[in-house]
Amino acid sequence: MKSLTMTTAALALMATGAMAQDLRIALQSDADILDPDQSRTFVGRIVYASLCDKLVDITPDLEIIPQLATEWTVAEDGMSIDMTVREGVVFHDGTAFNAQAVADNIERSQTLEESRRKSELSSITSVDVTGDYTLTLNLSAPDATVMAQLADRAGMMVSPTAAAETGVDFGLAPVCSGPFSFGERVAQDRIVLNKFDDYWNADAINFDSVTFLPIPDTTVRLANLQSGDIHILERLAPTDLAQAEADPDINVVSAVSLGYQGVTFNVGNGDKADNPFGNDKRLRQAFSYSMDRNAINQVVFEGAYAPGNQSFPPTSPWYNTNFPIEERNVDKAKALLAEAGYPDGVDLTVQVPNTTIPLQLMQVVQSMAAEAGIRVEIVSKEFATLLADQSAGDYQASQIGWSGRVDPDGNIHQFVTTDGGINDSGFSHPDVDAALNAARTQADMEARKIEYDKARAVLIDEAPLVYLYHQSWITALDAGIDGFTPYPDGMIRLEGVSLSE
């Protein structure tokens, strides 16, 4: 029998005959700023799934479906999208949601100096508000990615009233229109959201509040689930999978992710790009050749993940089969080091999140690289700090990944195009820019893939990002949780989810 910790508020409600149900979710790390335009953490997106509705959402099969937008039609020439939005929706501060609110949100995403959504929405040249609940997105060119972008942070609607009042500080007390409103945040401790009674789909929400708890240590997260202190554990470690599955009080579900994990090199982001690995692609190639991706999957992940060398997994239709996952080749790596002028080896500093799995991964990577003469120093950082340093160019290399997006553009464009929204590498190549920008304009899948293949040929050679594996989202649940569905994007959607205790 699990013991549940009762808060003072819960005990008070029991005394009055009512029992508030708080769902507690353990996150692998703390979220960064809670502003959809500024944020970039995976766990932040998990919080947003309860806080900020989007214009559109996805199904577990990756079909784009209505959320705040109920209908949309792409013009025959691909140059505009007519959209109808949901009536009867209000933001958490009482501001009405309508077509003008959509226009205001897109303008903010495109013009806020700190916005990371600019490149995602760069093809939208203007928004015509044609009625209270109708609008037209005008495009500079056909863009096959727009609706997929609106299924993520670029499509999250925030209160225009609150955004205007708080500006860059919006994330300190975010106001959206999702099923839960912002309650409080204590950095590195908790984020508390409260049920929003005026939510347009309130009947599907069965919790009075949801509390997100950053717990970096995988063993501690599992222990908290087993004791009943949490109800949902996101990203169960593969090494804990057998133990969790053997526990009758825990259910385990999973979905193959859309994203990747690897190492990003600083090749052009500030002064720290002026280092051996930033200046010479042969060293980055040598690092890649020193990796045994199959062994990494077996040693670190119990074989639960998939080795990878591109932004798309080998099972994806967008994968470039001209560049299969290379076998480990230490001799080739050593030869490249010598050719670059480092016959006696070279030093590399890699920052890594201070959580269990990334640290285990980097210890294996460190050992493999050492055999080729690459002396890796591991610098452990809290994840939000790591991201801030990466954005500022205050790093040499960084072990980081991406949770993945429905449209292939979301896995590559913003990371490697010149001035891309999350191009922390500082990489810039005209052929990559041309190919990836062209891919956005192609509606035909084969035509798009030709452009992605062109970009990959350059990226394999330049190696600003060295990909290592593609993970699965493994979620562990209290056995009392009912109605939970795992999604390939790893988000925790609470509509229709309930808990019996």
PDB file of N, CA and C in Angstrom, residues 49-145:
ATOM      1  N   ALA A  49       1.734  21.664 -22.211  1.00  0.00           N
ATOM      2  CA  ALA A  49       0.620  20.810 -22.629  1.00  0.00           C
ATOM      3  C   ALA A  49      -0.579  20.966 -21.706  1.00  0.00           C
ATOM      4  N   SER A  50      -0.332  21.375 -20.466  1.00  0.00           N
ATOM      5  CA  SER A  50      -1.421  21.631 -19.518  1.00  0.00           C
ATOM      6  C   SER A  50      -1.738  23.111 -19.372  1.00  0.00           C
ATOM      7  N   LEU A  51      -0.842  23.972 -19.805  1.00  0.00           N
ATOM      8  CA  LEU A  51      -0.964  25.412 -19.567  1.00  0.00           C
ATOM      9  C   LEU A  51      -1.423  26.197 -20.789  1.00  0.00           C
ATOM     10  N   CYS A  52      -0.913  25.861 -21.948  1.00  0.00           N
ATOM     11  CA  CYS A  52      -1.121  26.683 -23.144  1.00  0.00           C
ATOM     12  C   CYS A  52      -1.663  25.856 -24.300  1.00  0.00           C
ATOM     13  N   ASP A  53      -2.916  26.045 -24.650  1.00  0.00           N
ATOM     14  CA  ASP A  53      -3.457  25.403 -25.842  1.00  0.00           C
ATOM     15  C   ASP A  53      -2.800  25.979 -27.092  1.00  0.00           C
ATOM     16  N   LYS A  54      -2.785  25.165 -28.146  1.00  0.00           N
ATOM     17  CA  LYS A  54      -2.204  25.551 -29.434  1.00  0.00           C
ATOM     18  C   LYS A  54      -3.326  25.705 -30.464  1.00  0.00           C
ATOM     19  N   LEU A  55      -2.980  26.241 -31.601  1.00  0.00           N
ATOM     20  CA  LEU A  55      -3.981  26.330 -32.665  1.00  0.00           C
ATOM     21  C   LEU A  55      -4.365  24.938 -33.142  1.00  0.00           C
ATOM     22  N   VAL A  56      -3.388  24.049 -33.266  1.00  0.00           N
ATOM     23  CA  VAL A  56      -3.675  22.667 -33.668  1.00  0.00           C
ATOM     24  C   VAL A  56      -2.845  21.722 -32.805  1.00  0.00           C
ATOM     25  N   ASP A  57      -3.269  20.461 -32.767  1.00  0.00           N
ATOM     26  CA  ASP A  57      -2.542  19.442 -32.014  1.00  0.00           C
ATOM     27  C   ASP A  57      -2.280  18.270 -32.953  1.00  0.00           C
ATOM     28  N   ILE A  58      -1.752  17.178 -32.401  1.00  0.00           N
ATOM     29  CA  ILE A  58      -1.518  15.977 -33.190  1.00  0.00           C
ATOM     30  C   ILE A  58      -2.182  14.788 -32.514  1.00  0.00           C
ATOM     31  N   THR A  59      -2.411  13.734 -33.283  1.00  0.00           N
ATOM     32  CA  THR A  59      -2.855  12.453 -32.750  1.00  0.00           C
ATOM     33  C   THR A  59      -1.616  11.591 -32.485  1.00  0.00           C
ATOM     34  N   PRO A  60      -1.777  10.468 -31.790  1.00  0.00           N
ATOM     35  CA  PRO A  60      -0.632   9.561 -31.610  1.00  0.00           C
ATOM     36  C   PRO A  60      -0.051   9.073 -32.933  1.00  0.00           C
ATOM     37  N   ASP A  61      -0.849   9.139 -34.006  1.00  0.00           N
ATOM     38  CA  ASP A  61      -0.380   8.739 -35.340  1.00  0.00           C
ATOM     39  C   ASP A  61       0.132   9.923 -36.153  1.00  0.00           C
ATOM     40  N   LEU A  62       0.314  11.067 -35.477  1.00  0.00           N
ATOM     41  CA  LEU A  62       0.923  12.272 -36.069  1.00  0.00           C
ATOM     42  C   LEU A  62       0.029  12.989 -37.075  1.00  0.00           C
ATOM     43  N   GLU A  63      -1.275  12.760 -36.985  1.00  0.00           N
ATOM     44  CA  GLU A  63      -2.210  13.538 -37.796  1.00  0.00           C
ATOM     45  C   GLU A  63      -2.454  14.873 -37.102  1.00  0.00           C
ATOM     46  N   ILE A  64      -2.448  15.961 -37.874  1.00  0.00           N
ATOM     47  CA  ILE A  64      -2.721  17.281 -37.310  1.00  0.00           C
ATOM     48  C   ILE A  64      -4.233  17.459 -37.178  1.00  0.00           C
ATOM     49  N   ILE A  65      -4.683  17.835 -35.965  1.00  0.00           N
ATOM     50  CA  ILE A  65      -6.106  17.934 -35.666  1.00  0.00           C
ATOM     51  C   ILE A  65      -6.406  19.279 -35.009  1.00  0.00           C
ATOM     52  N   PRO A  66      -7.677  19.694 -34.976  1.00  0.00           N
ATOM     53  CA  PRO A  66      -8.041  20.982 -34.376  1.00  0.00           C
ATOM     54  C   PRO A  66      -7.774  21.038 -32.876  1.00  0.00           C
ATOM     55  N   GLN A  67      -7.427  22.228 -32.411  1.00  0.00           N
ATOM     56  CA  GLN A  67      -7.450  22.533 -30.988  1.00  0.00           C
ATOM     57  C   GLN A  67      -8.135  23.891 -30.845  1.00  0.00           C
ATOM     58  N   LEU A  68      -7.390  24.989 -30.896  1.00  0.00           N
ATOM     59  CA  LEU A  68      -8.043  26.299 -30.886  1.00  0.00           C
ATOM     60  C   LEU A  68      -8.500  26.716 -32.288  1.00  0.00           C
ATOM     61  N   ALA A  69      -7.861  26.201 -33.305  1.00  0.00           N
ATOM     62  CA  ALA A  69      -8.348  26.387 -34.673  1.00  0.00           C
ATOM     63  C   ALA A  69      -9.226  25.187 -35.009  1.00  0.00           C
ATOM     64  N   THR A  70     -10.386  25.459 -35.571  1.00  0.00           N
ATOM     65  CA  THR A  70     -11.320  24.374 -35.868  1.00  0.00           C
ATOM     66  C   THR A  70     -11.296  23.955 -37.330  1.00  0.00           C
ATOM     67  N   GLU A  71     -10.900  24.879 -38.213  1.00  0.00           N
ATOM     68  CA  GLU A  71     -10.830  24.582 -39.642  1.00  0.00           C
ATOM     69  C   GLU A  71      -9.696  25.382 -40.265  1.00  0.00           C
ATOM     70  N   TRP A  72      -9.111  24.839 -41.344  1.00  0.00           N
ATOM     71  CA  TRP A  72      -8.114  25.588 -42.112  1.00  0.00           C
ATOM     72  C   TRP A  72      -8.065  25.024 -43.530  1.00  0.00           C
ATOM     73  N   THR A  73      -7.798  25.908 -44.450  1.00  0.00           N
ATOM     74  CA  THR A  73      -7.727  25.534 -45.858  1.00  0.00           C
ATOM     75  C   THR A  73      -6.527  26.219 -46.497  1.00  0.00           C
ATOM     76  N   VAL A  74      -5.675  25.439 -47.141  1.00  0.00           N
ATOM     77  CA  VAL A  74      -4.513  25.985 -47.832  1.00  0.00           C
ATOM     78  C   VAL A  74      -4.920  26.330 -49.265  1.00  0.00           C
ATOM     79  N   ALA A  75      -4.596  27.537 -49.705  1.00  0.00           N
ATOM     80  CA  ALA A  75      -4.936  27.965 -51.065  1.00  0.00           C
ATOM     81  C   ALA A  75      -4.264  27.067 -52.099  1.00  0.00           C
ATOM     82  N   GLU A  76      -4.854  26.981 -53.284  1.00  0.00           N
ATOM     83  CA  GLU A  76      -4.321  26.117 -54.328  1.00  0.00           C
ATOM     84  C   GLU A  76      -2.889  26.475 -54.694  1.00  0.00           C
ATOM     85  N   ASP A  77      -2.562  27.770 -54.654  1.00  0.00           N
ATOM     86  CA  ASP A  77      -1.201  28.177 -54.993  1.00  0.00           C
ATOM     87  C   ASP A  77      -0.261  28.107 -53.794  1.00  0.00           C
ATOM     88  N   GLY A  78      -0.791  27.698 -52.628  1.00  0.00           N
ATOM     89  CA  GLY A  78       0.028  27.537 -51.445  1.00  0.00           C
ATOM     90  C   GLY A  78       0.460  28.827 -50.783  1.00  0.00           C
ATOM     91  N   MET A  79      -0.080  29.948 -51.226  1.00  0.00           N
ATOM     92  CA  MET A  79       0.390  31.251 -50.762  1.00  0.00           C
ATOM     93  C   MET A  79      -0.410  31.803 -49.585  1.00  0.00           C
ATOM     94  N   SER A  80      -1.427  31.098 -49.130  1.00  0.00           N
ATOM     95  CA  SER A  80      -2.203  31.574 -47.985  1.00  0.00           C
ATOM     96  C   SER A  80      -2.932  30.404 -47.332  1.00  0.00           C
ATOM     97  N   ILE A  81      -3.326  30.627 -46.068  1.00  0.00           N
ATOM     98  CA  ILE A  81      -4.093  29.634 -45.325  1.00  0.00           C
ATOM     99  C   ILE A  81      -5.259  30.347 -44.649  1.00  0.00           C
ATOM    100  N   ASP A  82      -6.477  29.960 -45.001  1.00  0.00           N
ATOM    101  CA  ASP A  82      -7.666  30.496 -44.343  1.00  0.00           C
ATOM    102  C   ASP A  82      -7.957  29.656 -43.102  1.00  0.00           C
ATOM    103  N   MET A  83      -8.256  30.326 -42.000  1.00  0.00           N
ATOM    104  CA  MET A  83      -8.415  29.606 -40.733  1.00  0.00           C
ATOM    105  C   MET A  83      -9.626  30.126 -39.968  1.00  0.00           C
ATOM    106  N   THR A  84     -10.349  29.201 -39.329  1.00  0.00           N
ATOM    107  CA  THR A  84     -11.438  29.534 -38.417  1.00  0.00           C
ATOM    108  C   THR A  84     -11.042  29.075 -37.026  1.00  0.00           C
ATOM    109  N   VAL A  85     -11.234  29.941 -36.021  1.00  0.00           N
ATOM    110  CA  VAL A  85     -10.826  29.586 -34.664  1.00  0.00           C
ATOM    111  C   VAL A  85     -12.050  29.379 -33.778  1.00  0.00           C
ATOM    112  N   ARG A  86     -11.841  28.725 -32.681  1.00  0.00           N
ATOM    113  CA  ARG A  86     -12.900  28.285 -31.790  1.00  0.00           C
ATOM    114  C   ARG A  86     -13.552  29.473 -31.072  1.00  0.00           C
ATOM    115  N   GLU A  87     -14.860  29.464 -31.001  1.00  0.00           N
ATOM    116  CA  GLU A  87     -15.600  30.481 -30.255  1.00  0.00           C
ATOM    117  C   GLU A  87     -15.767  30.051 -28.803  1.00  0.00           C
ATOM    118  N   GLY A  88     -15.999  31.029 -27.921  1.00  0.00           N
ATOM    119  CA  GLY A  88     -16.270  30.728 -26.523  1.00  0.00           C
ATOM    120  C   GLY A  88     -15.052  30.402 -25.692  1.00  0.00           C
ATOM    121  N   VAL A  89     -13.856  30.761 -26.171  1.00  0.00           N
ATOM    122  CA  VAL A  89     -12.614  30.494 -25.444  1.00  0.00           C
ATOM    123  C   VAL A  89     -12.127  31.776 -24.800  1.00  0.00           C
ATOM    124  N   VAL A  90     -11.652  31.682 -23.555  1.00  0.00           N
ATOM    125  CA  VAL A  90     -11.065  32.838 -22.887  1.00  0.00           C
ATOM    126  C   VAL A  90      -9.694  32.454 -22.331  1.00  0.00           C
ATOM    127  N   PHE A  91      -8.833  33.446 -22.244  1.00  0.00           N
ATOM    128  CA  PHE A  91      -7.539  33.248 -21.595  1.00  0.00           C
ATOM    129  C   PHE A  91      -7.731  33.240 -20.084  1.00  0.00           C
ATOM    130  N   HIS A  92      -6.713  32.849 -19.369  1.00  0.00           N
ATOM    131  CA  HIS A  92      -6.812  32.722 -17.909  1.00  0.00           C
ATOM    132  C   HIS A  92      -7.079  34.051 -17.204  1.00  0.00           C
ATOM    133  N   ASP A  93      -6.778  35.176 -17.881  1.00  0.00           N
ATOM    134  CA  ASP A  93      -7.052  36.488 -17.272  1.00  0.00           C
ATOM    135  C   ASP A  93      -8.391  37.061 -17.720  1.00  0.00           C
ATOM    136  N   GLY A  94      -9.195  36.252 -18.440  1.00  0.00           N
ATOM    137  CA  GLY A  94     -10.503  36.693 -18.890  1.00  0.00           C
ATOM    138  C   GLY A  94     -10.513  37.334 -20.254  1.00  0.00           C
ATOM    139  N   THR A  95      -9.352  37.598 -20.840  1.00  0.00           N
ATOM    140  CA  THR A  95      -9.281  38.150 -22.191  1.00  0.00           C
ATOM    141  C   THR A  95      -9.874  37.163 -23.181  1.00  0.00           C
ATOM    142  N   ALA A  96     -10.676  37.659 -24.107  1.00  0.00           N
ATOM    143  CA  ALA A  96     -11.316  36.782 -25.082  1.00  0.00           C
ATOM    144  C   ALA A  96     -10.310  36.291 -26.122  1.00  0.00           C
ATOM    145  N   PHE A  97     -10.431  35.028 -26.481  1.00  0.00           N
ATOM    146  CA  PHE A  97      -9.652  34.484 -27.580  1.00  0.00           C
ATOM    147  C   PHE A  97     -10.453  34.635 -28.858  1.00  0.00           C
ATOM    148  N   ASN A  98      -9.826  35.178 -29.883  1.00  0.00           N
ATOM    149  CA  ASN A  98     -10.475  35.362 -31.178  1.00  0.00           C
ATOM    150  C   ASN A  98      -9.408  35.465 -32.268  1.00  0.00           C
ATOM    151  N   ALA A  99      -9.840  35.812 -33.470  1.00  0.00           N
ATOM    152  CA  ALA A  99      -8.903  35.891 -34.588  1.00  0.00           C
ATOM    153  C   ALA A  99      -7.840  36.960 -34.364  1.00  0.00           C
ATOM    154  N   GLN A 100      -8.233  38.082 -33.746  1.00  0.00           N
ATOM    155  CA  GLN A 100      -7.262  39.138 -33.497  1.00  0.00           C
ATOM    156  C   GLN A 100      -6.187  38.659 -32.508  1.00  0.00           C
ATOM    157  N   ALA A 101      -6.586  37.841 -31.562  1.00  0.00           N
ATOM    158  CA  ALA A 101      -5.603  37.294 -30.620  1.00  0.00           C
ATOM    159  C   ALA A 101      -4.576  36.434 -31.340  1.00  0.00           C
ATOM    160  N   VAL A 102      -5.020  35.683 -32.341  1.00  0.00           N
ATOM    161  CA  VAL A 102      -4.082  34.884 -33.133  1.00  0.00           C
ATOM    162  C   VAL A 102      -3.097  35.799 -33.857  1.00  0.00           C
ATOM    163  N   ALA A 103      -3.611  36.852 -34.470  1.00  0.00           N
ATOM    164  CA  ALA A 103      -2.754  37.807 -35.177  1.00  0.00           C
ATOM    165  C   ALA A 103      -1.742  38.431 -34.221  1.00  0.00           C
ATOM    166  N   ASP A 104      -2.197  38.780 -33.025  1.00  0.00           N
ATOM    167  CA  ASP A 104      -1.297  39.381 -32.030  1.00  0.00           C
ATOM    168  C   ASP A 104      -0.208  38.402 -31.608  1.00  0.00           C
ATOM    169  N   ASN A 105      -0.579  37.147 -31.446  1.00  0.00           N
ATOM    170  CA  ASN A 105       0.400  36.138 -31.048  1.00  0.00           C
ATOM    171  C   ASN A 105       1.462  35.928 -32.124  1.00  0.00           C
ATOM    172  N   ILE A 106       1.033  35.863 -33.376  1.00  0.00           N
ATOM    173  CA  ILE A 106       2.000  35.664 -34.461  1.00  0.00           C
ATOM    174  C   ILE A 106       2.927  36.863 -34.565  1.00  0.00           C
ATOM    175  N   GLU A 107       2.375  38.045 -34.411  1.00  0.00           N
ATOM    176  CA  GLU A 107       3.220  39.246 -34.450  1.00  0.00           C
ATOM    177  C   GLU A 107       4.247  39.211 -33.320  1.00  0.00           C
ATOM    178  N   ARG A 108       3.823  38.809 -32.130  1.00  0.00           N
ATOM    179  CA  ARG A 108       4.763  38.733 -31.006  1.00  0.00           C
ATOM    180  C   ARG A 108       5.872  37.712 -31.285  1.00  0.00           C
ATOM    181  N   SER A 109       5.502  36.555 -31.812  1.00  0.00           N
ATOM    182  CA  SER A 109       6.490  35.527 -32.105  1.00  0.00           C
ATOM    183  C   SER A 109       7.513  35.999 -33.128  1.00  0.00           C
ATOM    184  N   GLN A 110       7.063  36.857 -34.038  1.00  0.00           N
ATOM    185  CA  GLN A 110       7.951  37.322 -35.104  1.00  0.00           C
ATOM    186  C   GLN A 110       8.764  38.550 -34.731  1.00  0.00           C
ATOM    187  N   THR A 111       8.305  39.326 -33.744  1.00  0.00           N
ATOM    188  CA  THR A 111       8.957  40.616 -33.468  1.00  0.00           C
ATOM    189  C   THR A 111       9.597  40.732 -32.102  1.00  0.00           C
ATOM    190  N   LEU A 112       9.188  39.914 -31.131  1.00  0.00           N
ATOM    191  CA  LEU A 112       9.829  39.980 -29.820  1.00  0.00           C
ATOM    192  C   LEU A 112      11.317  39.681 -29.986  1.00  0.00           C
ATOM    193  N   GLU A 113      12.152  40.563 -29.493  1.00  0.00           N
ATOM    194  CA  GLU A 113      13.593  40.424 -29.711  1.00  0.00           C
ATOM    195  C   GLU A 113      14.111  39.073 -29.238  1.00  0.00           C
ATOM    196  N   GLU A 114      13.580  38.596 -28.132  1.00  0.00           N
ATOM    197  CA  GLU A 114      14.062  37.349 -27.541  1.00  0.00           C
ATOM    198  C   GLU A 114      13.390  36.103 -28.108  1.00  0.00           C
ATOM    199  N   SER A 115      12.475  36.268 -29.057  1.00  0.00           N
ATOM    200  CA  SER A 115      11.708  35.132 -29.567  1.00  0.00           C
ATOM    201  C   SER A 115      12.587  34.139 -30.322  1.00  0.00           C
ATOM    202  N   ARG A 116      12.364  32.852 -30.031  1.00  0.00           N
ATOM    203  CA  ARG A 116      13.024  31.771 -30.754  1.00  0.00           C
ATOM    204  C   ARG A 116      12.111  31.180 -31.831  1.00  0.00           C
ATOM    205  N   ARG A 117      10.966  31.768 -32.014  1.00  0.00           N
ATOM    206  CA  ARG A 117      10.003  31.249 -32.979  1.00  0.00           C
ATOM    207  C   ARG A 117      10.079  31.967 -34.328  1.00  0.00           C
ATOM    208  N   LYS A 118      10.968  32.944 -34.449  1.00  0.00           N
ATOM    209  CA  LYS A 118      11.009  33.758 -35.668  1.00  0.00           C
ATOM    210  C   LYS A 118      11.215  32.924 -36.925  1.00  0.00           C
ATOM    211  N   SER A 119      12.196  32.033 -36.902  1.00  0.00           N
ATOM    212  CA  SER A 119      12.472  31.247 -38.103  1.00  0.00           C
ATOM    213  C   SER A 119      11.351  30.251 -38.386  1.00  0.00           C
ATOM    214  N   GLU A 120      10.644  29.799 -37.352  1.00  0.00           N
ATOM    215  CA  GLU A 120       9.556  28.853 -37.547  1.00  0.00           C
ATOM    216  C   GLU A 120       8.379  29.485 -38.282  1.00  0.00           C
ATOM    217  N   LEU A 121       8.200  30.799 -38.081  1.00  0.00           N
ATOM    218  CA  LEU A 121       7.060  31.510 -38.687  1.00  0.00           C
ATOM    219  C   LEU A 121       7.510  32.529 -39.724  1.00  0.00           C
ATOM    220  N   SER A 122       8.726  32.381 -40.231  1.00  0.00           N
ATOM    221  CA  SER A 122       9.284  33.404 -41.123  1.00  0.00           C
ATOM    222  C   SER A 122       8.545  33.515 -42.452  1.00  0.00           C
ATOM    223  N   SER A 123       7.840  32.455 -42.862  1.00  0.00           N
ATOM    224  CA  SER A 123       7.145  32.503 -44.151  1.00  0.00           C
ATOM    225  C   SER A 123       5.830  33.268 -44.076  1.00  0.00           C
ATOM    226  N   ILE A 124       5.331  33.555 -42.868  1.00  0.00           N
ATOM    227  CA  ILE A 124       4.077  34.312 -42.726  1.00  0.00           C
ATOM    228  C   ILE A 124       4.410  35.794 -42.840  1.00  0.00           C
ATOM    229  N   THR A 125       3.954  36.425 -43.906  1.00  0.00           N
ATOM    230  CA  THR A 125       4.259  37.846 -44.139  1.00  0.00           C
ATOM    231  C   THR A 125       3.244  38.768 -43.491  1.00  0.00           C
ATOM    232  N   SER A 126       2.012  38.312 -43.342  1.00  0.00           N
ATOM    233  CA  SER A 126       0.984  39.126 -42.707  1.00  0.00           C
ATOM    234  C   SER A 126      -0.195  38.249 -42.326  1.00  0.00           C
ATOM    235  N   VAL A 127      -1.029  38.779 -41.447  1.00  0.00           N
ATOM    236  CA  VAL A 127      -2.250  38.091 -41.037  1.00  0.00           C
ATOM    237  C   VAL A 127      -3.425  39.035 -41.257  1.00  0.00           C
ATOM    238  N   ASP A 128      -4.382  38.601 -42.058  1.00  0.00           N
ATOM    239  CA  ASP A 128      -5.600  39.382 -42.279  1.00  0.00           C
ATOM    240  C   ASP A 128      -6.700  38.840 -41.366  1.00  0.00           C
ATOM    241  N   VAL A 129      -7.203  39.682 -40.464  1.00  0.00           N
ATOM    242  CA  VAL A 129      -8.327  39.297 -39.616  1.00  0.00           C
ATOM    243  C   VAL A 129      -9.589  39.600 -40.402  1.00  0.00           C
ATOM    244  N   THR A 130     -10.257  38.564 -40.876  1.00  0.00           N
ATOM    245  CA  THR A 130     -11.398  38.730 -41.775  1.00  0.00           C
ATOM    246  C   THR A 130     -12.743  38.664 -41.056  1.00  0.00           C
ATOM    247  N   GLY A 131     -12.720  38.331 -39.776  1.00  0.00           N
ATOM    248  CA  GLY A 131     -13.939  38.270 -38.980  1.00  0.00           C
ATOM    249  C   GLY A 131     -13.560  38.039 -37.537  1.00  0.00           C
ATOM    250  N   ASP A 132     -14.563  38.003 -36.667  1.00  0.00           N
ATOM    251  CA  ASP A 132     -14.263  37.785 -35.258  1.00  0.00           C
ATOM    252  C   ASP A 132     -13.506  36.478 -35.034  1.00  0.00           C
ATOM    253  N   TYR A 133     -13.805  35.467 -35.836  1.00  0.00           N
ATOM    254  CA  TYR A 133     -13.206  34.152 -35.633  1.00  0.00           C
ATOM    255  C   TYR A 133     -12.622  33.572 -36.922  1.00  0.00           C
ATOM    256  N   THR A 134     -12.335  34.431 -37.875  1.00  0.00           N
ATOM    257  CA  THR A 134     -11.728  33.976 -39.131  1.00  0.00           C
ATOM    258  C   THR A 134     -10.527  34.853 -39.463  1.00  0.00           C
ATOM    259  N   LEU A 135      -9.537  34.254 -40.090  1.00  0.00           N
ATOM    260  CA  LEU A 135      -8.328  34.989 -40.461  1.00  0.00           C
ATOM    261  C   LEU A 135      -7.649  34.299 -41.628  1.00  0.00           C
ATOM    262  N   THR A 136      -6.726  35.011 -42.246  1.00  0.00           N
ATOM    263  CA  THR A 136      -5.935  34.460 -43.342  1.00  0.00           C
ATOM    264  C   THR A 136      -4.460  34.694 -43.059  1.00  0.00           C
ATOM    265  N   LEU A 137      -3.679  33.626 -43.135  1.00  0.00           N
ATOM    266  CA  LEU A 137      -2.229  33.724 -43.034  1.00  0.00           C
ATOM    267  C   LEU A 137      -1.674  33.876 -44.438  1.00  0.00           C
ATOM    268  N   ASN A 138      -1.023  34.990 -44.716  1.00  0.00           N
ATOM    269  CA  ASN A 138      -0.427  35.234 -46.022  1.00  0.00           C
ATOM    270  C   ASN A 138       1.050  34.845 -45.982  1.00  0.00           C
ATOM    271  N   LEU A 139       1.471  34.080 -46.983  1.00  0.00           N
ATOM    272  CA  LEU A 139       2.816  33.527 -46.984  1.00  0.00           C
ATOM    273  C   LEU A 139       3.683  34.146 -48.071  1.00  0.00           C
ATOM    274  N   SER A 140       4.979  34.193 -47.818  1.00  0.00           N
ATOM    275  CA  SER A 140       5.915  34.713 -48.813  1.00  0.00           C
ATOM    276  C   SER A 140       6.148  33.705 -49.925  1.00  0.00           C
ATOM    277  N   ALA A 141       5.922  32.439 -49.632  1.00  0.00           N
ATOM    278  CA  ALA A 141       6.059  31.342 -50.588  1.00  0.00           C
ATOM    279  C   ALA A 141       5.332  30.146 -50.001  1.00  0.00           C
ATOM    280  N   PRO A 142       4.990  29.165 -50.817  1.00  0.00           N
ATOM    281  CA  PRO A 142       4.373  27.971 -50.245  1.00  0.00           C
ATOM    282  C   PRO A 142       5.242  27.392 -49.141  1.00  0.00           C
ATOM    283  N   ASP A 143       4.638  27.011 -48.025  1.00  0.00           N
ATOM    284  CA  ASP A 143       5.387  26.516 -46.876  1.00  0.00           C
ATOM    285  C   ASP A 143       4.680  25.299 -46.308  1.00  0.00           C
ATOM    286  N   ALA A 144       5.255  24.129 -46.562  1.00  0.00           N
ATOM    287  CA  ALA A 144       4.642  22.879 -46.118  1.00  0.00           C
ATOM    288  C   ALA A 144       4.744  22.681 -44.620  1.00  0.00           C
ATOM    289  N   THR A 145       5.472  23.539 -43.927  1.00  0.00           N
ATOM    290  CA  THR A 145       5.733  23.327 -42.499  1.00  0.00           C
ATOM    291  C   THR A 145       4.799  24.097 -41.572  1.00  0.00           C
TER     292      THR A 145
END
